[in-house]
Tab-separated table of C-alpha atoms and ligand atoms in Angstrom:
chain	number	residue	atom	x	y	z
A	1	UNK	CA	-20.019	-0.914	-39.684
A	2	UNK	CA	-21.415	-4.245	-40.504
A	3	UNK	CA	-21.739	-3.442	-44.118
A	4	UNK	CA	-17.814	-2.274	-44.884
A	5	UNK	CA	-18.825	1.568	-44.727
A	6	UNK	CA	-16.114	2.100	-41.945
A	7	UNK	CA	-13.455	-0.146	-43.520
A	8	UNK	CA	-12.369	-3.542	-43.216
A	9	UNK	CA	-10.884	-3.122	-39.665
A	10	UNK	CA	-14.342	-2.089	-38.257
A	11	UNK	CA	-16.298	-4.711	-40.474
A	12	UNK	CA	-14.033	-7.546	-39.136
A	13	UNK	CA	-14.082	-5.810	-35.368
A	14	UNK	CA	-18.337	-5.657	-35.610
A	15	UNK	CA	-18.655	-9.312	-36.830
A	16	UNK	CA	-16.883	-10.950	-33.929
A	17	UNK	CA	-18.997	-8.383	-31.324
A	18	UNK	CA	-22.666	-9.387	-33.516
A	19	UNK	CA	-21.330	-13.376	-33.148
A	20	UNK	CA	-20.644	-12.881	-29.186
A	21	UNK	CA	-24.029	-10.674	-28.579
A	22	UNK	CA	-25.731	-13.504	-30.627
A	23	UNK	CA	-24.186	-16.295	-28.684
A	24	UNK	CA	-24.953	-14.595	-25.152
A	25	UNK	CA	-28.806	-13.339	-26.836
A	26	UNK	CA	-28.169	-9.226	-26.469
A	27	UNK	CA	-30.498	-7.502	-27.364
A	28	UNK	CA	-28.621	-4.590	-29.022
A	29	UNK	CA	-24.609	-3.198	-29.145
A	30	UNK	CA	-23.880	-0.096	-26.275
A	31	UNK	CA	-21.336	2.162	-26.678
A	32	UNK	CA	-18.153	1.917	-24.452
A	33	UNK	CA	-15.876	5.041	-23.421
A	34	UNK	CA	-12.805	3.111	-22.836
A	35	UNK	CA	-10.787	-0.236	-23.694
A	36	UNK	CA	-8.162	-2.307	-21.683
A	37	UNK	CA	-6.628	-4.867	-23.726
A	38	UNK	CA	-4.115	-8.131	-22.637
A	39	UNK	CA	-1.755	-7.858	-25.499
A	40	UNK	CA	1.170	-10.052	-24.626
A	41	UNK	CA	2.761	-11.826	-27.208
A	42	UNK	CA	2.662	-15.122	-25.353
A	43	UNK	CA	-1.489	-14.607	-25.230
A	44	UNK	CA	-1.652	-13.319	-28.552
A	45	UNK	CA	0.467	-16.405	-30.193
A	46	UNK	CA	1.665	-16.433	-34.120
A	47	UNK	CA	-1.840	-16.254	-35.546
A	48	UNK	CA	-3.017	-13.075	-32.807
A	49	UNK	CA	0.256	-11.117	-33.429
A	50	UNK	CA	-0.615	-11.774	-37.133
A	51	UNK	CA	-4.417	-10.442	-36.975
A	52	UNK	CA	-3.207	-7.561	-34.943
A	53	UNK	CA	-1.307	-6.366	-37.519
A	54	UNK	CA	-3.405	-6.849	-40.396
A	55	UNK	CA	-6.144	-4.578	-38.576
A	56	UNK	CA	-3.114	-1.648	-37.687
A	57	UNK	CA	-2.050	-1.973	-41.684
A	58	UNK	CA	-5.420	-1.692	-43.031
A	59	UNK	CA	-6.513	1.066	-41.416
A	60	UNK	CA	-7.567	-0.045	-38.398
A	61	UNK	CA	-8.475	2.879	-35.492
A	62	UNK	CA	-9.218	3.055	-31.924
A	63	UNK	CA	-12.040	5.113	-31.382
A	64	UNK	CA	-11.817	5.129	-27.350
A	65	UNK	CA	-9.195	5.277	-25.094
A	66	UNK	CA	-7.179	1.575	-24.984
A	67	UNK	CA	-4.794	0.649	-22.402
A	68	UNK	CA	-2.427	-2.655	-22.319
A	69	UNK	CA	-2.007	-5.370	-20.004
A	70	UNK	CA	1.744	-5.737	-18.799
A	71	UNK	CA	3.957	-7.959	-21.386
A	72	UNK	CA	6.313	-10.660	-20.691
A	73	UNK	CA	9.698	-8.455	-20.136
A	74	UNK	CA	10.637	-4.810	-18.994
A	75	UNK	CA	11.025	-3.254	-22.281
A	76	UNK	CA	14.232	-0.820	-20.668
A	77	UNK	CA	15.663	-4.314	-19.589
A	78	UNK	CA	14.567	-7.330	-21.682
A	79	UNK	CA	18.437	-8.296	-22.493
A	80	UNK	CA	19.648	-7.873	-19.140
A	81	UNK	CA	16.253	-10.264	-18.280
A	82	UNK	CA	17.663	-12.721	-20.796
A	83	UNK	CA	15.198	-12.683	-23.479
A	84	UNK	CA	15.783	-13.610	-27.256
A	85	UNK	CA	15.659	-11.321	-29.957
A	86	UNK	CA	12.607	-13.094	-31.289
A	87	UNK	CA	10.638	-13.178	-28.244
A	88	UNK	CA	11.277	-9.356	-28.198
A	89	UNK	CA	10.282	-8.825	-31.731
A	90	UNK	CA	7.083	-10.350	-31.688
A	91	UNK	CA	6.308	-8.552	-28.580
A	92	UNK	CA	7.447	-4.958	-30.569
A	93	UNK	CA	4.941	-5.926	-33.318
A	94	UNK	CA	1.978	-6.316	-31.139
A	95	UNK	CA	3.184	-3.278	-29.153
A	96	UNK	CA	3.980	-1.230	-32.292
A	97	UNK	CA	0.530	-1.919	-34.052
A	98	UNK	CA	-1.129	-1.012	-30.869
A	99	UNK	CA	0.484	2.323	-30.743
A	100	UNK	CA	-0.389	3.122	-34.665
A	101	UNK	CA	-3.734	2.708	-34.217
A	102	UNK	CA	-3.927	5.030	-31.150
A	103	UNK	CA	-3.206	2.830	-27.897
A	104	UNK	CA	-1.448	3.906	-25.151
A	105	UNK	CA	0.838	1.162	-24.770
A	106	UNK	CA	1.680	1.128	-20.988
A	107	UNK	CA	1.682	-2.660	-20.289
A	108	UNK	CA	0.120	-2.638	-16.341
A	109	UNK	CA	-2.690	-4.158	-14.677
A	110	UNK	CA	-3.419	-1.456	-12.919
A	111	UNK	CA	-4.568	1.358	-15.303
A	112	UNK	CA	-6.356	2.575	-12.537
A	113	UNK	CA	-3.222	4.203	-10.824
A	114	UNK	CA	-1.854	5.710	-14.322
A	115	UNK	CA	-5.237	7.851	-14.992
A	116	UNK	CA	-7.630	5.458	-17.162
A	117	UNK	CA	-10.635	6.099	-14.774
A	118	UNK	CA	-13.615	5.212	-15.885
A	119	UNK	CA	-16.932	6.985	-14.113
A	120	UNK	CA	-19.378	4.841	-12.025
A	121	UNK	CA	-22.351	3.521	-14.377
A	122	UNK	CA	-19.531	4.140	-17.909
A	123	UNK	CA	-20.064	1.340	-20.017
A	124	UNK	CA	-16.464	-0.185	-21.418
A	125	UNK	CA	-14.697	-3.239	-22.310
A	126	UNK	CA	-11.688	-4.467	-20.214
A	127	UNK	CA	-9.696	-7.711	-20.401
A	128	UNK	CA	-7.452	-8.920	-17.647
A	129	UNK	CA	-9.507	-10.267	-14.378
A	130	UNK	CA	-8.191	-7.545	-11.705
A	131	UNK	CA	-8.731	-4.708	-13.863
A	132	UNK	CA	-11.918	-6.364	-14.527
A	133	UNK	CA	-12.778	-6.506	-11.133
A	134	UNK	CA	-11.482	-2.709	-10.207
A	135	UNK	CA	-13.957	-1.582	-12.950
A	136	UNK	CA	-16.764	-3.058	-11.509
A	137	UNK	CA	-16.602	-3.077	-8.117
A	138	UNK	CA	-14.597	-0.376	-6.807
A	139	UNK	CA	-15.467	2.285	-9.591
A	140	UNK	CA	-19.150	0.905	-10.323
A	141	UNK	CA	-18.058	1.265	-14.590
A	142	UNK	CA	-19.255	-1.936	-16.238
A	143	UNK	CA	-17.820	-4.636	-17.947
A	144	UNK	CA	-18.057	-8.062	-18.549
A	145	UNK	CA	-14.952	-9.801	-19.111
A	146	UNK	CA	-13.295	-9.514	-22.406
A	147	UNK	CA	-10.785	-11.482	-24.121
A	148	UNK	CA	-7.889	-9.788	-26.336
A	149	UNK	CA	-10.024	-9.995	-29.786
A	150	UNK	CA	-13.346	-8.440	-28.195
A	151	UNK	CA	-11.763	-5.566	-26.311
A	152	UNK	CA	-9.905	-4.685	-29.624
A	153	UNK	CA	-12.768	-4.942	-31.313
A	154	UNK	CA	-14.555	-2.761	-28.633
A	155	UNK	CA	-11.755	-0.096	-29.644
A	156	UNK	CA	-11.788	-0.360	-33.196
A	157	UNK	CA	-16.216	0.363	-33.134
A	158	UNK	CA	-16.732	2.046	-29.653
A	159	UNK	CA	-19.512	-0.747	-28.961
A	160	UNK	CA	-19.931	-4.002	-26.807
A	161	UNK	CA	-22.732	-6.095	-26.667
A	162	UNK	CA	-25.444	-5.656	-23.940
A	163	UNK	CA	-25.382	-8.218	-21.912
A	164	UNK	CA	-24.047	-9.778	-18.767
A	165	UNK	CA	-22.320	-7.073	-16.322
A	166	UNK	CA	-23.492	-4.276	-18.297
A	167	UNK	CA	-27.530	-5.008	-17.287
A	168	UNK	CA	-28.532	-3.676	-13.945
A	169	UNK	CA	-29.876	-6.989	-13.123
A	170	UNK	CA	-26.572	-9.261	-13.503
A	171	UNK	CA	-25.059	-6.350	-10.869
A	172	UNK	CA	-26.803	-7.356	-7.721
A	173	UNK	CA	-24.871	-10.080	-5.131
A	174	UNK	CA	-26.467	-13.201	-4.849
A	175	UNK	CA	-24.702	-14.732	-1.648
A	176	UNK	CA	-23.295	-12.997	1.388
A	177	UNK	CA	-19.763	-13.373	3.073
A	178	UNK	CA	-19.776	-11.926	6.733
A	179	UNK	CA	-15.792	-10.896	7.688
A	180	UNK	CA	-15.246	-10.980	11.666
A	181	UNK	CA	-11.503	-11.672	11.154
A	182	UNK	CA	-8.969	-8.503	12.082
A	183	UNK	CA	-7.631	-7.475	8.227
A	184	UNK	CA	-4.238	-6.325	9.242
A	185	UNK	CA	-2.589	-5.694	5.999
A	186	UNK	CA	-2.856	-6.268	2.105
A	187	UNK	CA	-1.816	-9.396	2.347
A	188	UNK	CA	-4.812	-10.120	4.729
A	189	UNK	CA	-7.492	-8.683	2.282
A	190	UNK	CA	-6.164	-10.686	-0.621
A	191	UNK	CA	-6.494	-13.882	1.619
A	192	UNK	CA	-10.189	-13.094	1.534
A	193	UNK	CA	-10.699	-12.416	-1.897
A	194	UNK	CA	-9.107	-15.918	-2.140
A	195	UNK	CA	-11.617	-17.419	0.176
A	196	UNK	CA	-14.571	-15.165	-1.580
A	197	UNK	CA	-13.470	-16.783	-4.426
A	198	UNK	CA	-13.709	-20.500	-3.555
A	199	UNK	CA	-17.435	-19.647	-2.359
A	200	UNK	CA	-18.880	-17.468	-4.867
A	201	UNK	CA	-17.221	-19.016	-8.179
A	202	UNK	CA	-19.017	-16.653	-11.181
A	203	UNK	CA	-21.633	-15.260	-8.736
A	204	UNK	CA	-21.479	-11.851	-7.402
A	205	UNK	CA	-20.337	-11.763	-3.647
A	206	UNK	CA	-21.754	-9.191	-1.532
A	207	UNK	CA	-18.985	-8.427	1.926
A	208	UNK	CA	-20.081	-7.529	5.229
A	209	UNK	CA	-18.692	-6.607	8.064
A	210	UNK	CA	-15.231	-4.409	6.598
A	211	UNK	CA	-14.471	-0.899	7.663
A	212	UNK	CA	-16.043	1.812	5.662
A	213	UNK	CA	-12.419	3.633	5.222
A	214	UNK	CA	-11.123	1.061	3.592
A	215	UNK	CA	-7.987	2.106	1.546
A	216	UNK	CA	-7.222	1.877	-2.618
A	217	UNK	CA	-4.862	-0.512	-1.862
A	218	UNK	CA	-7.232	-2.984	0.359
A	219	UNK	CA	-9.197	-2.969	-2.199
A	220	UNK	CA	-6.496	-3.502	-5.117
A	221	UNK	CA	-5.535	-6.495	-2.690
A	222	UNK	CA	-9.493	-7.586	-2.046
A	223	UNK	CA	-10.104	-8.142	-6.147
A	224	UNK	CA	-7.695	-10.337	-8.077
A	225	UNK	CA	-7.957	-13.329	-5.705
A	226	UNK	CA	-11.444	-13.545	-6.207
A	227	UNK	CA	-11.055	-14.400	-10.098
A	228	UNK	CA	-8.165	-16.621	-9.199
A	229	UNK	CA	-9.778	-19.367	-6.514
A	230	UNK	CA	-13.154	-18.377	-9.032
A	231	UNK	CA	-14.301	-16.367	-11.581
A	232	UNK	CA	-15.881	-13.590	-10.377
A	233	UNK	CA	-15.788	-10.421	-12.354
A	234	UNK	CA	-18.062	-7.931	-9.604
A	235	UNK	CA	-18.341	-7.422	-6.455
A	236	UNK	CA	-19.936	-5.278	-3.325
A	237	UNK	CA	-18.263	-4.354	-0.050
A	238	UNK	CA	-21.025	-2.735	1.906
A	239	UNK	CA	-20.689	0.974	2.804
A	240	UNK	CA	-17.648	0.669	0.668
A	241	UNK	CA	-17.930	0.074	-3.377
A	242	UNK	CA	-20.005	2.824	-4.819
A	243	UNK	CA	-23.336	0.209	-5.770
A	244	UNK	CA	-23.380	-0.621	-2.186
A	245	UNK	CA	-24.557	1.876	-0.044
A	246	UNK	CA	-26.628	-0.795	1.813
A	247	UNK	CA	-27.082	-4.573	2.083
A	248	UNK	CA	-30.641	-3.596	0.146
A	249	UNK	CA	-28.943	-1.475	-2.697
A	250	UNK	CA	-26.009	-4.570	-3.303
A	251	UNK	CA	-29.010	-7.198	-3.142
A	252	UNK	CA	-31.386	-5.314	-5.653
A	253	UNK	CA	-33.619	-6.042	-2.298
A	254	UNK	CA	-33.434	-9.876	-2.930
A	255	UNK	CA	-33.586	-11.450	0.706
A	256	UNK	CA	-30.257	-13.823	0.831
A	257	UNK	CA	-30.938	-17.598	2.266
A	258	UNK	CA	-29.275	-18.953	4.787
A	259	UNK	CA	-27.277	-21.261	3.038
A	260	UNK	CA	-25.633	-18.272	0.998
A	261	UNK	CA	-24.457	-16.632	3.661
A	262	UNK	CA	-20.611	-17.175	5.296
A	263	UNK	CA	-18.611	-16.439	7.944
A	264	UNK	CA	-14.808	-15.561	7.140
A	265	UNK	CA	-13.082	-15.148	10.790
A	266	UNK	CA	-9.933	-15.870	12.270
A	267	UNK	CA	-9.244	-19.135	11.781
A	268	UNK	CA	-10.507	-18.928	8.228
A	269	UNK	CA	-7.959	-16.415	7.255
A	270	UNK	CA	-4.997	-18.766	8.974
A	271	UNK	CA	-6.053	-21.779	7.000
A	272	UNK	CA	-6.514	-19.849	3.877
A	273	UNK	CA	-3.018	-18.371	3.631
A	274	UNK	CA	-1.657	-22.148	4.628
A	275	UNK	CA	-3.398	-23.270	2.254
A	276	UNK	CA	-1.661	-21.847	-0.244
A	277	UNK	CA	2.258	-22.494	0.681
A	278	UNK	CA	3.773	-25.620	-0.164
A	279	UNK	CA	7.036	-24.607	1.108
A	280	UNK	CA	8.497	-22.396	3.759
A	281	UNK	CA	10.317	-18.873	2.652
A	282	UNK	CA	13.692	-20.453	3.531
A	283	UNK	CA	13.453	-22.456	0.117
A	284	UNK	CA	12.899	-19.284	-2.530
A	285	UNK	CA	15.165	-18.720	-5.290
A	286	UNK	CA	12.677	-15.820	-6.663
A	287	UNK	CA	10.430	-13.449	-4.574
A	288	UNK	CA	7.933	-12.043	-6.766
A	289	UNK	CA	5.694	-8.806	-5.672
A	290	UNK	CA	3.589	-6.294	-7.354
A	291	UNK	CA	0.660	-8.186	-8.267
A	292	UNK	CA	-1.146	-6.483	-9.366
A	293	UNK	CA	1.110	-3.462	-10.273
A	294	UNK	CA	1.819	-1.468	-6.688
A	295	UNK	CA	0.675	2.085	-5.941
A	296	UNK	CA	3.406	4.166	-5.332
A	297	UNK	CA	2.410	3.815	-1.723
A	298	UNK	CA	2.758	0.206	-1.978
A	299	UNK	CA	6.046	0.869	-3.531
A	300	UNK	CA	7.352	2.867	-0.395
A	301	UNK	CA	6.184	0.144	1.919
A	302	UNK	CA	8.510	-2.239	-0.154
A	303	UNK	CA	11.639	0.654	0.056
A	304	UNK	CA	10.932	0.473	3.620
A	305	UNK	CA	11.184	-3.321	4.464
A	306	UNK	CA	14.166	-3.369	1.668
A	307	UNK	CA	16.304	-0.263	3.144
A	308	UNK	CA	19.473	-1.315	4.798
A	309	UNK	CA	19.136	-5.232	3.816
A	310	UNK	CA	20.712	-6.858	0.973
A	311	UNK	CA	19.088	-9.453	-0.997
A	312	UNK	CA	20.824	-12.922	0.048
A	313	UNK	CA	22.889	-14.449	-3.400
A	314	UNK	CA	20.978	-17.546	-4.407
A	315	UNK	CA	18.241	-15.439	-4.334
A	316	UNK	CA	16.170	-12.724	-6.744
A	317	UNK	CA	13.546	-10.330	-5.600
A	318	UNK	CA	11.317	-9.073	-8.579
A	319	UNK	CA	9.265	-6.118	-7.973
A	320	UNK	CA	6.689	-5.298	-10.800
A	321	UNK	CA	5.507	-1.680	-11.296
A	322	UNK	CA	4.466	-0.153	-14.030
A	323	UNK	CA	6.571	2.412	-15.690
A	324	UNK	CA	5.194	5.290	-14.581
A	325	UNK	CA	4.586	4.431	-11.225
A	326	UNK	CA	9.034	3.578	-11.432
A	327	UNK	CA	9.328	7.129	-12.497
A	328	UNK	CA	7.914	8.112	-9.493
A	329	UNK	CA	9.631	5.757	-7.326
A	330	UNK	CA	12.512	7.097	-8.867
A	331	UNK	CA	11.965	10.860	-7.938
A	332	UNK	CA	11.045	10.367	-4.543
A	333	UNK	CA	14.099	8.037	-4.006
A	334	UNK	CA	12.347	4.391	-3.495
A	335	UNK	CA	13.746	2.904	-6.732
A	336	UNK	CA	17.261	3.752	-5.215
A	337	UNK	CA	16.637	2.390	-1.833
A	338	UNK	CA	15.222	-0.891	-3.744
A	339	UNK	CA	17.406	-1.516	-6.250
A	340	UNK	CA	20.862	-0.890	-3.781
A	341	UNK	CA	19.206	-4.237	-1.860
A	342	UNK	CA	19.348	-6.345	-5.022
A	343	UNK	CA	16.252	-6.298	-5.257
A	344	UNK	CA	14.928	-5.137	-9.470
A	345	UNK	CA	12.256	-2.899	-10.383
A	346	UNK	CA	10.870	-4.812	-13.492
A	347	UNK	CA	8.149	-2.223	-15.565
A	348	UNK	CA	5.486	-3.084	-17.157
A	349	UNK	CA	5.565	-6.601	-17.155
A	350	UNK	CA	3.998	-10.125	-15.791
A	351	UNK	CA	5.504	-13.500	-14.724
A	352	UNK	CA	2.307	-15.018	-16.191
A	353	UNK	CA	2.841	-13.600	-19.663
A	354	UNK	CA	6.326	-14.895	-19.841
A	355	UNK	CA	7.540	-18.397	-21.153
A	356	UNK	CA	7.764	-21.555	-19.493
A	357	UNK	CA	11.045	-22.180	-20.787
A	358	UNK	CA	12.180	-18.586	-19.145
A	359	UNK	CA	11.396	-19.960	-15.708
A	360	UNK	CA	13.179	-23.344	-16.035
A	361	UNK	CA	15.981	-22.242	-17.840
A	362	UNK	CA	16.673	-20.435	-14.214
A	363	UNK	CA	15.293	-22.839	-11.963
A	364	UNK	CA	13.176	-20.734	-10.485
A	365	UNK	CA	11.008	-23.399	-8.972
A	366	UNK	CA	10.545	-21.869	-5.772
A	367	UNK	CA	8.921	-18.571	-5.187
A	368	UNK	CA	7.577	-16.723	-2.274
A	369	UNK	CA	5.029	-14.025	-2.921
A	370	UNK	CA	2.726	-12.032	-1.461
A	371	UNK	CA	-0.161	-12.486	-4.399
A	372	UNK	CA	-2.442	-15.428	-4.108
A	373	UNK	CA	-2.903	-15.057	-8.396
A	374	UNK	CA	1.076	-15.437	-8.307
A	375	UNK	CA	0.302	-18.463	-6.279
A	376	UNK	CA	-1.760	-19.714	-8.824
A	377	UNK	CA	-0.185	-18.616	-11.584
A	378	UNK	CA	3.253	-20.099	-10.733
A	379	UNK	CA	2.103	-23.500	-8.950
A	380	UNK	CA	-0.281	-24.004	-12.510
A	381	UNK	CA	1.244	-22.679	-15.202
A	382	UNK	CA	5.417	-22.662	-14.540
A	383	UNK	CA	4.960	-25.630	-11.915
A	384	UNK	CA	6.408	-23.803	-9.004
A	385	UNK	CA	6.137	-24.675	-5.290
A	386	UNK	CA	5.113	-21.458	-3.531
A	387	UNK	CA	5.003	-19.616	-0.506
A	388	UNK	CA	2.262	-17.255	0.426
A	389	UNK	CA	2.368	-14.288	3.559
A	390	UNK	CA	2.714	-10.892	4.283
A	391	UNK	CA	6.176	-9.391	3.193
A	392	UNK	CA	6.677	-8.908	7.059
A	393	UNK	CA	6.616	-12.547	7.506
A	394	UNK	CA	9.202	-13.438	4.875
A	395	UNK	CA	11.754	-10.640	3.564
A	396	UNK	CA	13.950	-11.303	6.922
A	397	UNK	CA	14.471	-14.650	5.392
A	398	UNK	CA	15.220	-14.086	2.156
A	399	UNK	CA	17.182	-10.912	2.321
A	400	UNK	CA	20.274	-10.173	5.084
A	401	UNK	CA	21.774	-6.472	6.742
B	1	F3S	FE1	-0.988	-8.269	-13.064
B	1	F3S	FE2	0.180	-10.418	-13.922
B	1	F3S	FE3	-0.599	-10.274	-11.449
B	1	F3S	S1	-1.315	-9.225	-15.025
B	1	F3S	S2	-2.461	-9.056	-11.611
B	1	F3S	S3	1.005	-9.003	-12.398
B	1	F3S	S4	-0.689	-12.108	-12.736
């Protein structure tokens, strides 16, 4: 590959993946059964659409499976959403080369729902934090965490470098978090993968103390908070996550000190989720849920706080699925009972990945959520002041009978 024999495509693809094992000392390239690549125009900028399609025209080929990260419109409604005709193209070129060279182009962060499964112990090479995290933790697949260029180059050879998440080693928690607070709903589990977060930073947490039936959806909650207060990229819920059937098993039998070990009760969880409003849901313009991209159960749970209210008129509720979880709310009737609120179904796409501009051009400068990374997303990047709590707690407020 390194020599040309495969093509250009594959030569350029293994030169970046020999720089990165070189930088991080692996010892050799593994293979990977599967991709998942952010591929947003707004990530990608001039000179990333402009690679992209250089590899798709010169012969460039996926040799896994690849699945996209969610772009920075709904494809099915990108005028109605107000974007430009450029911002639109550029998006179709990424999208478009992706698709020629064999990627399923379905634009969610939760490939997990939509059938790209990987099996416990599968080597592979996702971008995008959450997915990241829902690899390693609640399928036991392994991955460190890619950027755009090194998962497409994963595709392009079928290889990653050996190092990081993919040794057994790097797997194993290093500090402890002990939950005695009552979890009550999503909302609650993503408050402690907030808190996880601040503690751990890059380690590996290991979490005590949850029930062992924990639902999907818990755990969709539990992940993406912990890469947004830090960056973890694996985790271990004991009697939960497949690599930890025991304290001893998520350890690799390393005793944990006292001093990483913590206690996340009651009054934890209240001063975490006020910790991360700056306003109160009275002052939202925008609601913003689905992140990451619901399950359709999560979708019926928003159908059934939304049915018989009407969103209030200075405000918008965006809920983003992914497209093929929409068709499904649409068969079983949800997308009706959501959309006759007010309320919009936006598929397959991200507020992160969309422009600045697109947020002040609206004034949407006040947003309730239920997503700590929408939090953090809008309060950093689009300078938002936020509100964070259960959809219980706020869609009274913001919507009316
Ligand atoms: Fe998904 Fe965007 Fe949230 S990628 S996890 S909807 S910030």
């Amino acid at each position: 590959m390194l020599d040309g024999q495969h093509g250009w495509a594959v030569q350029k693809a293994m030169e970046l993946l020999v720089a990165v094992g070189e930088c991080y000392d692996a010892e050799r390239m593994v293979r990977v059964s599967s991709t998942h690549l952010v591929a947003a125009n707004r990530a990608a900028g001039r000179g990333g659409i402009e690679f992209i399609r250089q590899i798709a025209e010169r012969g460039g080929k996926f040799v896994v499976p690849l699945t996209t990260n969610p772009s920075a419109f709904d494809p099915w409604q990108w005028k109605e959403m107000g974007f430009t005709e450029e911002v639109y193209g550029e998006q179709m070129a990424i999208s478009g080369a992706i698709a020629r060279m064999g990627g399923l182009v379905c634009h969610t962060c939760a490939p997990y729902l939509i059938g790209h499964v990987p099996r416990m112990g599968a080597h592979v090479a996702f971008g995008e934090s959450s997915v990241v995290l829902y690899a390693n933790a609640v399928l036991g697949s392994r991955t460190n965490r890619e950027g755009g260029p090194t998962a497409l180059a994963s595709a392009l050879t079928g290889r990653t470098p050996y190092y990081g998440l993919h040794l057994d080693e790097k797997r194993h928690g290093t500090l402890k978090i002990n939950v005695s607070a009552h979890l009550a709903n999503d909302t609650d589990f993503a408050t402690l993968g907030y808190f996880a977060g601040g503690i751990a930073q890059d380690r590996v947490p290991i979490i005590t103390g949850l029930s062992s039936s924990l639902s999907q959806d818990e755990l969709k909650s539990l992940g993406p908070p912990l890469a947004t207060k830090g960056s973890v990229a694996h985790y271990h819920v004991v009697g939960v996550t497949p690599e930890a059937p025991s304290e001893e098993a998520a350890s690799g039998s390393k005793k944990i000190g006292s001093s990483d070990i913590f206690e996340f009760g009651p009054r934890d969880l209240k001063a975490t989720e006020e910790s991360l409003s700056r306003i109160g849901p009275e002052k939202a313009t925008l609601v913003i849920l689905g992140c990451p991209h619901p399950s359709i159960g999560q979708i019926m749970k928003y159908a059934e706080v939304l049915s018989g209210r009407r969103v209030k008129n200075h405000v918008e509720i965006w809920i983003l699925v992914s497209h093929a979880i929409r068709q499904y709310a649409e068969d079983m009737g949800y997308a009706n009972i959501i959309e006759g609120s007010g309320a919009r179904l936006l598929s397959n796409t991200c507020p992160a990945a969309m422009p600045q501009e697109y947020f002040d051009e609206r004034g949407f400068n006040m947003i309730a959520t239920d997503s700590p990374k929408t939090v953090y997303y809008a309060s950093t990047a689009k300078q938002a002041l936020c509100y964070y709590g259960a959809l219980e707690k706020f869609i009274e407020v913001v919507t009316r009978k």
